[in-house]
Amino acid sequence: MATAIYLEHYLDSIENLPCELQRNFTLMRELDNRAEEKKGEIDKLAGEYITNVKNLASEQRVEHLQKLQSAYTKCKEYSSDKVQLAMKTYEVVDKHICRLDADLARFEKELKEKLAVSSQESPEGRALKKDIRSLKDKKGPKGRGQKVSEEDSPRKKKFKHSRPEIKDSVLAVHSSDVLDMPVDPNEPTYCLCHQVSYGEMIGCDNPDCPIEWFHFGCVDLSTKPKGKWYCPCCVEEKKKI
């Protein structure tokens, strides 16, 4: 019941999002076309000026340069408007993503609170436990990267695709490249390197693992291991027991 309420409220909040995004993308395309037209006009004016500069009087040169400057200023305005609109569009989408993250965290917290006061042996208690595990499996790490899938694990490990659809060429990203990318301060970090999610990642099979998700390169993996996998930290902890 609670799941349905959260879902209903979230779907209501994003009802107008597709139309808003389509409108912004259409306007960005128009601004881009205008900027390209102005760039063509600037190239034409510059070519004419270079060709005829020796035959132009002083006043004509000034007039020609003023036309060039005016066209350049207009092109710059179109480009700036497009960038501002792109930033606004990103903020709109990011706001909804943050709300979804907050709703998921709040929903999980409520499930844990209900589980704490209910009998663990009752059917209701077992159902709540199942809901919590299902919610954790669906969340996964949030960020730029794409997670590998797991089909042959007994409990279907928590690998899921992240929010964006990313091409294969983007998956070959290294941590040094990520450090150069602009990072949202609200974006969570993972792995031993404490960076955002990127490329292929693997989840530790220890349910109490404090980190949970790791980049392949940071744990010396090149392919998905078969069976259960535990991170270096959890392996060391197991040795101490």
PDB file of C-alpha atoms in Angstrom:
ATOM      1  CA  MET A   1       0.000   0.000   0.000  1.00  0.00           C
ATOM      2  CA  ALA A   2       2.763   2.414   0.935  1.00  0.00           C
ATOM      3  CA  THR A   3       4.606   1.561  -2.278  1.00  0.00           C
ATOM      4  CA  ALA A   4       1.560   2.464  -4.341  1.00  0.00           C
ATOM      5  CA  ILE A   5       1.202   5.818  -2.544  1.00  0.00           C
ATOM      6  CA  TYR A   6       4.853   6.781  -3.118  1.00  0.00           C
ATOM      7  CA  LEU A   7       4.629   5.712  -6.756  1.00  0.00           C
ATOM      8  CA  GLU A   8       1.389   7.609  -7.327  1.00  0.00           C
ATOM      9  CA  HIS A   9       2.783  10.825  -5.839  1.00  0.00           C
ATOM     10  CA  TYR A  10       6.000  10.568  -7.840  1.00  0.00           C
ATOM     11  CA  LEU A  11       4.177   9.904 -11.120  1.00  0.00           C
ATOM     12  CA  ASP A  12       1.980  12.920 -10.450  1.00  0.00           C
ATOM     13  CA  SER A  13       5.076  15.088  -9.923  1.00  0.00           C
ATOM     14  CA  ILE A  14       6.610  14.100 -13.279  1.00  0.00           C
ATOM     15  CA  GLU A  15       3.381  14.204 -15.288  1.00  0.00           C
ATOM     16  CA  ASN A  16       4.381  17.404 -17.107  1.00  0.00           C
ATOM     17  CA  LEU A  17       8.106  16.602 -17.276  1.00  0.00           C
ATOM     18  CA  PRO A  18       8.104  15.050 -20.799  1.00  0.00           C
ATOM     19  CA  CYS A  19       6.341  18.065 -22.300  1.00  0.00           C
ATOM     20  CA  GLU A  20       8.688  20.466 -20.511  1.00  0.00           C
ATOM     21  CA  LEU A  21      11.751  18.571 -21.713  1.00  0.00           C
ATOM     22  CA  GLN A  22      10.461  18.426 -25.276  1.00  0.00           C
ATOM     23  CA  ARG A  23       9.800  22.177 -25.243  1.00  0.00           C
ATOM     24  CA  ASN A  24      13.296  22.927 -23.915  1.00  0.00           C
ATOM     25  CA  PHE A  25      14.986  20.607 -26.410  1.00  0.00           C
ATOM     26  CA  THR A  26      13.035  22.161 -29.298  1.00  0.00           C
ATOM     27  CA  LEU A  27      14.046  25.648 -28.193  1.00  0.00           C
ATOM     28  CA  MET A  28      17.685  24.570 -27.819  1.00  0.00           C
ATOM     29  CA  ARG A  29      17.619  23.190 -31.359  1.00  0.00           C
ATOM     30  CA  GLU A  30      16.207  26.499 -32.660  1.00  0.00           C
ATOM     31  CA  LEU A  31      18.862  28.487 -30.804  1.00  0.00           C
ATOM     32  CA  ASP A  32      21.549  26.213 -32.187  1.00  0.00           C
ATOM     33  CA  ASN A  33      20.260  26.693 -35.748  1.00  0.00           C
ATOM     34  CA  ARG A  34      20.237  30.470 -35.302  1.00  0.00           C
ATOM     35  CA  ALA A  35      23.784  30.411 -33.956  1.00  0.00           C
ATOM     36  CA  GLU A  36      24.933  28.313 -36.944  1.00  0.00           C
ATOM     37  CA  GLU A  37      23.276  30.748 -39.350  1.00  0.00           C
ATOM     38  CA  LYS A  38      25.064  33.647 -37.692  1.00  0.00           C
ATOM     39  CA  LYS A  39      28.376  31.800 -37.883  1.00  0.00           C
ATOM     40  CA  GLY A  40      27.823  31.375 -41.630  1.00  0.00           C
ATOM     41  CA  GLU A  41      27.037  35.079 -41.917  1.00  0.00           C
ATOM     42  CA  ILE A  42      30.207  35.946 -39.979  1.00  0.00           C
ATOM     43  CA  ASP A  43      32.324  33.772 -42.285  1.00  0.00           C
ATOM     44  CA  LYS A  44      30.784  35.432 -45.348  1.00  0.00           C
ATOM     45  CA  LEU A  45      31.320  38.965 -43.993  1.00  0.00           C
ATOM     46  CA  ALA A  46      34.886  38.167 -42.975  1.00  0.00           C
ATOM     47  CA  GLY A  47      35.642  36.734 -46.434  1.00  0.00           C
ATOM     48  CA  GLU A  48      34.212  39.798 -48.162  1.00  0.00           C
ATOM     49  CA  TYR A  49      36.188  42.119 -45.905  1.00  0.00           C
ATOM     50  CA  ILE A  50      39.482  40.307 -46.502  1.00  0.00           C
ATOM     51  CA  THR A  51      38.903  40.262 -50.271  1.00  0.00           C
ATOM     52  CA  ASN A  52      37.919  43.924 -50.635  1.00  0.00           C
ATOM     53  CA  VAL A  53      39.752  45.571 -47.725  1.00  0.00           C
ATOM     54  CA  LYS A  54      42.318  47.246 -50.011  1.00  0.00           C
ATOM     55  CA  ASN A  55      39.591  48.846 -52.119  1.00  0.00           C
ATOM     56  CA  LEU A  56      37.404  50.022 -49.227  1.00  0.00           C
ATOM     57  CA  ALA A  57      37.418  53.533 -47.902  1.00  0.00           C
ATOM     58  CA  SER A  58      38.008  54.166 -44.232  1.00  0.00           C
ATOM     59  CA  GLU A  59      34.294  54.645 -43.502  1.00  0.00           C
ATOM     60  CA  GLN A  60      33.390  51.473 -45.407  1.00  0.00           C
ATOM     61  CA  ARG A  61      35.916  49.461 -43.428  1.00  0.00           C
ATOM     62  CA  VAL A  62      34.454  50.699 -40.157  1.00  0.00           C
ATOM     63  CA  GLU A  63      30.939  49.911 -41.347  1.00  0.00           C
ATOM     64  CA  HIS A  64      31.969  46.404 -42.431  1.00  0.00           C
ATOM     65  CA  LEU A  65      33.692  45.714 -39.113  1.00  0.00           C
ATOM     66  CA  GLN A  66      30.641  46.917 -37.233  1.00  0.00           C
ATOM     67  CA  LYS A  67      28.496  44.407 -39.160  1.00  0.00           C
ATOM     68  CA  LEU A  68      30.961  41.689 -38.212  1.00  0.00           C
ATOM     69  CA  GLN A  69      30.882  42.680 -34.550  1.00  0.00           C
ATOM     70  CA  SER A  70      27.079  42.822 -34.522  1.00  0.00           C
ATOM     71  CA  ALA A  71      26.801  39.348 -36.067  1.00  0.00           C
ATOM     72  CA  TYR A  72      29.357  37.960 -33.604  1.00  0.00           C
ATOM     73  CA  THR A  73      27.501  39.479 -30.623  1.00  0.00           C
ATOM     74  CA  LYS A  74      24.207  37.983 -31.792  1.00  0.00           C
ATOM     75  CA  CYS A  75      25.806  34.559 -32.287  1.00  0.00           C
ATOM     76  CA  LYS A  76      27.260  34.737 -28.783  1.00  0.00           C
ATOM     77  CA  GLU A  77      23.825  35.611 -27.356  1.00  0.00           C
ATOM     78  CA  TYR A  78      22.208  32.606 -29.033  1.00  0.00           C
ATOM     79  CA  SER A  79      24.938  30.311 -27.735  1.00  0.00           C
ATOM     80  CA  SER A  80      24.684  31.678 -24.184  1.00  0.00           C
ATOM     81  CA  ASP A  81      20.898  31.287 -24.199  1.00  0.00           C
ATOM     82  CA  LYS A  82      21.283  27.683 -25.336  1.00  0.00           C
ATOM     83  CA  VAL A  83      23.760  26.924 -22.533  1.00  0.00           C
ATOM     84  CA  GLN A  84      21.513  28.521 -19.921  1.00  0.00           C
ATOM     85  CA  LEU A  85      18.534  26.533 -21.162  1.00  0.00           C
ATOM     86  CA  ALA A  86      20.559  23.309 -21.065  1.00  0.00           C
ATOM     87  CA  MET A  87      21.574  24.018 -17.454  1.00  0.00           C
ATOM     88  CA  LYS A  88      17.963  24.745 -16.527  1.00  0.00           C
ATOM     89  CA  THR A  89      16.859  21.474 -18.143  1.00  0.00           C
ATOM     90  CA  TYR A  90      19.506  19.549 -16.206  1.00  0.00           C
ATOM     91  CA  GLU A  91      18.385  21.138 -12.933  1.00  0.00           C
ATOM     92  CA  VAL A  92      14.746  20.189 -13.624  1.00  0.00           C
ATOM     93  CA  VAL A  93      15.652  16.536 -14.215  1.00  0.00           C
ATOM     94  CA  ASP A  94      18.078  16.469 -11.276  1.00  0.00           C
ATOM     95  CA  LYS A  95      15.374  17.829  -8.964  1.00  0.00           C
ATOM     96  CA  HIS A  96      13.086  14.908  -9.812  1.00  0.00           C
ATOM     97  CA  ILE A  97      15.946  12.421  -9.417  1.00  0.00           C
ATOM     98  CA  CYS A  98      16.771  13.810  -5.963  1.00  0.00           C
ATOM     99  CA  ARG A  99      13.114  13.545  -4.980  1.00  0.00           C
ATOM    100  CA  LEU A 100      13.030   9.925  -6.124  1.00  0.00           C
ATOM    101  CA  ASP A 101      16.167   9.167  -4.091  1.00  0.00           C
ATOM    102  CA  ALA A 102      14.643  10.832  -1.031  1.00  0.00           C
ATOM    103  CA  ASP A 103      11.352   8.945  -1.433  1.00  0.00           C
ATOM    104  CA  LEU A 104      13.175   5.627  -1.755  1.00  0.00           C
ATOM    105  CA  ALA A 105      15.219   6.336   1.385  1.00  0.00           C
ATOM    106  CA  ARG A 106      12.126   7.424   3.326  1.00  0.00           C
ATOM    107  CA  PHE A 107      10.160   4.402   2.152  1.00  0.00           C
ATOM    108  CA  GLU A 108      12.964   2.045   3.185  1.00  0.00           C
ATOM    109  CA  LYS A 109      13.185   3.727   6.592  1.00  0.00           C
ATOM    110  CA  GLU A 110       9.449   3.315   7.154  1.00  0.00           C
ATOM    111  CA  LEU A 111       9.649  -0.356   6.227  1.00  0.00           C
ATOM    112  CA  LYS A 112      12.469  -0.891   8.730  1.00  0.00           C
ATOM    113  CA  GLU A 113      10.510   0.889  11.466  1.00  0.00           C
ATOM    114  CA  LYS A 114       7.450  -1.274  10.821  1.00  0.00           C
ATOM    115  CA  LEU A 115       9.610  -4.361  10.819  1.00  0.00           C
ATOM    116  CA  ALA A 116      11.133  -3.409  14.179  1.00  0.00           C
ATOM    117  CA  VAL A 117       7.739  -3.314  15.905  1.00  0.00           C
ATOM    118  CA  SER A 118       6.260  -6.336  14.188  1.00  0.00           C
ATOM    119  CA  SER A 119       6.857  -9.980  14.986  1.00  0.00           C
ATOM    120  CA  GLN A 120       9.652 -11.354  12.864  1.00  0.00           C
ATOM    121  CA  GLU A 121       7.997 -14.757  12.782  1.00  0.00           C
ATOM    122  CA  SER A 122       4.629 -13.476  11.605  1.00  0.00           C
ATOM    123  CA  PRO A 123       3.668 -13.494   7.904  1.00  0.00           C
ATOM    124  CA  GLU A 124       3.582  -9.681   7.979  1.00  0.00           C
ATOM    125  CA  GLY A 125       7.132  -9.497   9.318  1.00  0.00           C
ATOM    126  CA  ARG A 126       8.432 -11.818   6.615  1.00  0.00           C
ATOM    127  CA  ALA A 127       6.621  -9.785   3.958  1.00  0.00           C
ATOM    128  CA  LEU A 128       8.239  -6.567   5.220  1.00  0.00           C
ATOM    129  CA  LYS A 129      11.676  -8.198   5.139  1.00  0.00           C
ATOM    130  CA  LYS A 130      11.057  -9.230   1.557  1.00  0.00           C
ATOM    131  CA  ASP A 131      10.000  -5.677   0.633  1.00  0.00           C
ATOM    132  CA  ILE A 132      13.194  -4.223   2.126  1.00  0.00           C
ATOM    133  CA  ARG A 133      15.428  -6.687   0.284  1.00  0.00           C
ATOM    134  CA  SER A 134      13.561  -6.027  -2.955  1.00  0.00           C
ATOM    135  CA  LEU A 135      13.936  -2.259  -2.501  1.00  0.00           C
ATOM    136  CA  LYS A 136      17.691  -2.549  -1.898  1.00  0.00           C
ATOM    137  CA  ASP A 137      18.107  -4.726  -4.979  1.00  0.00           C
ATOM    138  CA  LYS A 138      16.271  -2.211  -7.150  1.00  0.00           C
ATOM    139  CA  LYS A 139      18.134   0.879  -5.953  1.00  0.00           C
ATOM    140  CA  GLY A 140      21.756   0.033  -6.734  1.00  0.00           C
ATOM    141  CA  PRO A 141      24.307   2.846  -7.018  1.00  0.00           C
ATOM    142  CA  LYS A 142      23.207   6.104  -8.680  1.00  0.00           C
ATOM    143  CA  GLY A 143      25.419   7.911 -11.161  1.00  0.00           C
ATOM    144  CA  ARG A 144      27.025   7.982 -14.596  1.00  0.00           C
ATOM    145  CA  GLY A 145      28.128   4.398 -14.978  1.00  0.00           C
ATOM    146  CA  GLN A 146      26.397   1.252 -16.172  1.00  0.00           C
ATOM    147  CA  LYS A 147      26.239  -1.843 -13.989  1.00  0.00           C
ATOM    148  CA  VAL A 148      26.739  -5.392 -15.189  1.00  0.00           C
ATOM    149  CA  SER A 149      23.901  -7.895 -14.873  1.00  0.00           C
ATOM    150  CA  GLU A 150      23.986 -11.188 -13.017  1.00  0.00           C
ATOM    151  CA  GLU A 151      21.776 -14.097 -14.046  1.00  0.00           C
ATOM    152  CA  ASP A 152      23.558 -17.175 -12.684  1.00  0.00           C
ATOM    153  CA  SER A 153      23.748 -16.094  -9.027  1.00  0.00           C
ATOM    154  CA  PRO A 154      21.458 -17.911  -6.547  1.00  0.00           C
ATOM    155  CA  ARG A 155      19.901 -14.666  -5.369  1.00  0.00           C
ATOM    156  CA  LYS A 156      20.376 -12.621  -8.564  1.00  0.00           C
ATOM    157  CA  LYS A 157      23.020 -10.169  -7.426  1.00  0.00           C
ATOM    158  CA  LYS A 158      22.133  -6.511  -7.265  1.00  0.00           C
ATOM    159  CA  PHE A 159      23.526  -5.479 -10.656  1.00  0.00           C
ATOM    160  CA  LYS A 160      21.251  -3.044 -12.464  1.00  0.00           C
ATOM    161  CA  HIS A 161      21.615  -0.443 -15.205  1.00  0.00           C
ATOM    162  CA  SER A 162      21.964   3.049 -13.835  1.00  0.00           C
ATOM    163  CA  ARG A 163      19.697   5.945 -14.805  1.00  0.00           C
ATOM    164  CA  PRO A 164      21.067   6.986 -18.217  1.00  0.00           C
ATOM    165  CA  GLU A 165      21.430   4.767 -21.284  1.00  0.00           C
ATOM    166  CA  ILE A 166      25.170   4.766 -21.983  1.00  0.00           C
ATOM    167  CA  LYS A 167      26.996   3.578 -25.087  1.00  0.00           C
ATOM    168  CA  ASP A 168      29.711   0.940 -24.903  1.00  0.00           C
ATOM    169  CA  SER A 169      32.379   3.541 -25.648  1.00  0.00           C
ATOM    170  CA  VAL A 170      31.551   5.346 -22.434  1.00  0.00           C
ATOM    171  CA  LEU A 171      31.991   2.220 -20.336  1.00  0.00           C
ATOM    172  CA  ALA A 172      35.762   2.282 -20.824  1.00  0.00           C
ATOM    173  CA  VAL A 173      36.175   5.163 -18.375  1.00  0.00           C
ATOM    174  CA  HIS A 174      39.058   5.427 -15.943  1.00  0.00           C
ATOM    175  CA  SER A 175      39.080   7.106 -12.547  1.00  0.00           C
ATOM    176  CA  SER A 176      41.472   9.786 -13.802  1.00  0.00           C
ATOM    177  CA  ASP A 177      38.913  10.729 -16.466  1.00  0.00           C
ATOM    178  CA  VAL A 178      36.123  10.906 -13.900  1.00  0.00           C
ATOM    179  CA  LEU A 179      38.106  13.306 -11.738  1.00  0.00           C
ATOM    180  CA  ASP A 180      38.060  15.756 -14.663  1.00  0.00           C
ATOM    181  CA  MET A 181      34.281  15.527 -15.087  1.00  0.00           C
ATOM    182  CA  PRO A 182      31.938  18.049 -13.441  1.00  0.00           C
ATOM    183  CA  VAL A 183      30.372  16.191 -10.495  1.00  0.00           C
ATOM    184  CA  ASP A 184      27.091  16.992  -8.829  1.00  0.00           C
ATOM    185  CA  PRO A 185      27.864  17.541  -5.105  1.00  0.00           C
ATOM    186  CA  ASN A 186      24.686  15.583  -4.292  1.00  0.00           C
ATOM    187  CA  GLU A 187      25.812  12.553  -6.286  1.00  0.00           C
ATOM    188  CA  PRO A 188      26.791   9.629  -3.999  1.00  0.00           C
ATOM    189  CA  THR A 189      30.250   8.079  -4.052  1.00  0.00           C
ATOM    190  CA  TYR A 190      31.268   4.425  -3.939  1.00  0.00           C
ATOM    191  CA  CYS A 191      34.208   2.042  -4.033  1.00  0.00           C
ATOM    192  CA  LEU A 192      37.597   2.198  -2.321  1.00  0.00           C
ATOM    193  CA  CYS A 193      38.416   5.309  -4.374  1.00  0.00           C
ATOM    194  CA  HIS A 194      35.370   7.212  -3.024  1.00  0.00           C
ATOM    195  CA  GLN A 195      34.353   8.329  -6.524  1.00  0.00           C
ATOM    196  CA  VAL A 196      30.982   8.444  -8.283  1.00  0.00           C
ATOM    197  CA  SER A 197      29.744   5.412 -10.194  1.00  0.00           C
ATOM    198  CA  TYR A 198      31.118   4.959 -13.712  1.00  0.00           C
ATOM    199  CA  GLY A 199      31.976   2.144 -16.073  1.00  0.00           C
ATOM    200  CA  GLU A 200      31.326  -1.414 -14.906  1.00  0.00           C
ATOM    201  CA  MET A 201      30.764  -2.000 -11.193  1.00  0.00           C
ATOM    202  CA  ILE A 202      30.276  -5.027  -8.962  1.00  0.00           C
ATOM    203  CA  GLY A 203      28.339  -5.370  -5.723  1.00  0.00           C
ATOM    204  CA  CYS A 204      29.727  -7.114  -2.648  1.00  0.00           C
ATOM    205  CA  ASP A 205      27.672 -10.137  -1.572  1.00  0.00           C
ATOM    206  CA  ASN A 206      28.104  -9.265   2.105  1.00  0.00           C
ATOM    207  CA  PRO A 207      24.748  -7.648   3.061  1.00  0.00           C
ATOM    208  CA  ASP A 208      26.538  -5.668   5.803  1.00  0.00           C
ATOM    209  CA  CYS A 209      29.249  -4.282   3.503  1.00  0.00           C
ATOM    210  CA  PRO A 210      29.611  -0.552   4.266  1.00  0.00           C
ATOM    211  CA  ILE A 211      30.602   0.302   0.676  1.00  0.00           C
ATOM    212  CA  GLU A 212      28.549  -2.231  -1.380  1.00  0.00           C
ATOM    213  CA  TRP A 213      29.624  -1.136  -4.899  1.00  0.00           C
ATOM    214  CA  PHE A 214      33.095  -1.196  -6.472  1.00  0.00           C
ATOM    215  CA  HIS A 215      34.625  -0.259  -9.829  1.00  0.00           C
ATOM    216  CA  PHE A 216      36.110  -3.206 -11.695  1.00  0.00           C
ATOM    217  CA  GLY A 217      39.519  -1.531 -12.008  1.00  0.00           C
ATOM    218  CA  CYS A 218      39.749  -0.654  -8.316  1.00  0.00           C
ATOM    219  CA  VAL A 219      39.369  -4.312  -7.263  1.00  0.00           C
ATOM    220  CA  ASP A 220      41.527  -5.765 -10.085  1.00  0.00           C
ATOM    221  CA  LEU A 221      38.620  -7.226 -12.060  1.00  0.00           C
ATOM    222  CA  SER A 222      38.348  -7.273 -15.825  1.00  0.00           C
ATOM    223  CA  THR A 223      35.340  -9.586 -16.146  1.00  0.00           C
ATOM    224  CA  LYS A 224      32.376 -10.544 -13.989  1.00  0.00           C
ATOM    225  CA  PRO A 225      33.340 -13.336 -11.556  1.00  0.00           C
ATOM    226  CA  LYS A 226      31.147 -16.404 -11.234  1.00  0.00           C
ATOM    227  CA  GLY A 227      29.303 -17.099  -8.012  1.00  0.00           C
ATOM    228  CA  LYS A 228      29.467 -14.866  -4.964  1.00  0.00           C
ATOM    229  CA  TRP A 229      32.048 -12.108  -4.732  1.00  0.00           C
ATOM    230  CA  TYR A 230      33.292 -10.295  -1.614  1.00  0.00           C
ATOM    231  CA  CYS A 231      35.242  -7.031  -1.557  1.00  0.00           C
ATOM    232  CA  PRO A 232      38.787  -6.844  -0.083  1.00  0.00           C
ATOM    233  CA  CYS A 233      37.504  -5.207   3.111  1.00  0.00           C
ATOM    234  CA  CYS A 234      34.959  -7.963   3.791  1.00  0.00           C
ATOM    235  CA  VAL A 235      37.510 -10.666   2.933  1.00  0.00           C
ATOM    236  CA  GLU A 236      39.848  -9.251   5.602  1.00  0.00           C
ATOM    237  CA  GLU A 237      37.008  -9.105   8.106  1.00  0.00           C
ATOM    238  CA  LYS A 238      36.153 -12.741   7.434  1.00  0.00           C
ATOM    239  CA  LYS A 239      39.773 -13.740   8.060  1.00  0.00           C
ATOM    240  CA  LYS A 240      39.675 -12.080  11.491  1.00  0.00           C
ATOM    241  CA  ILE A 241      36.631 -14.100  12.567  1.00  0.00           C
TER     242      ILE A 241
END
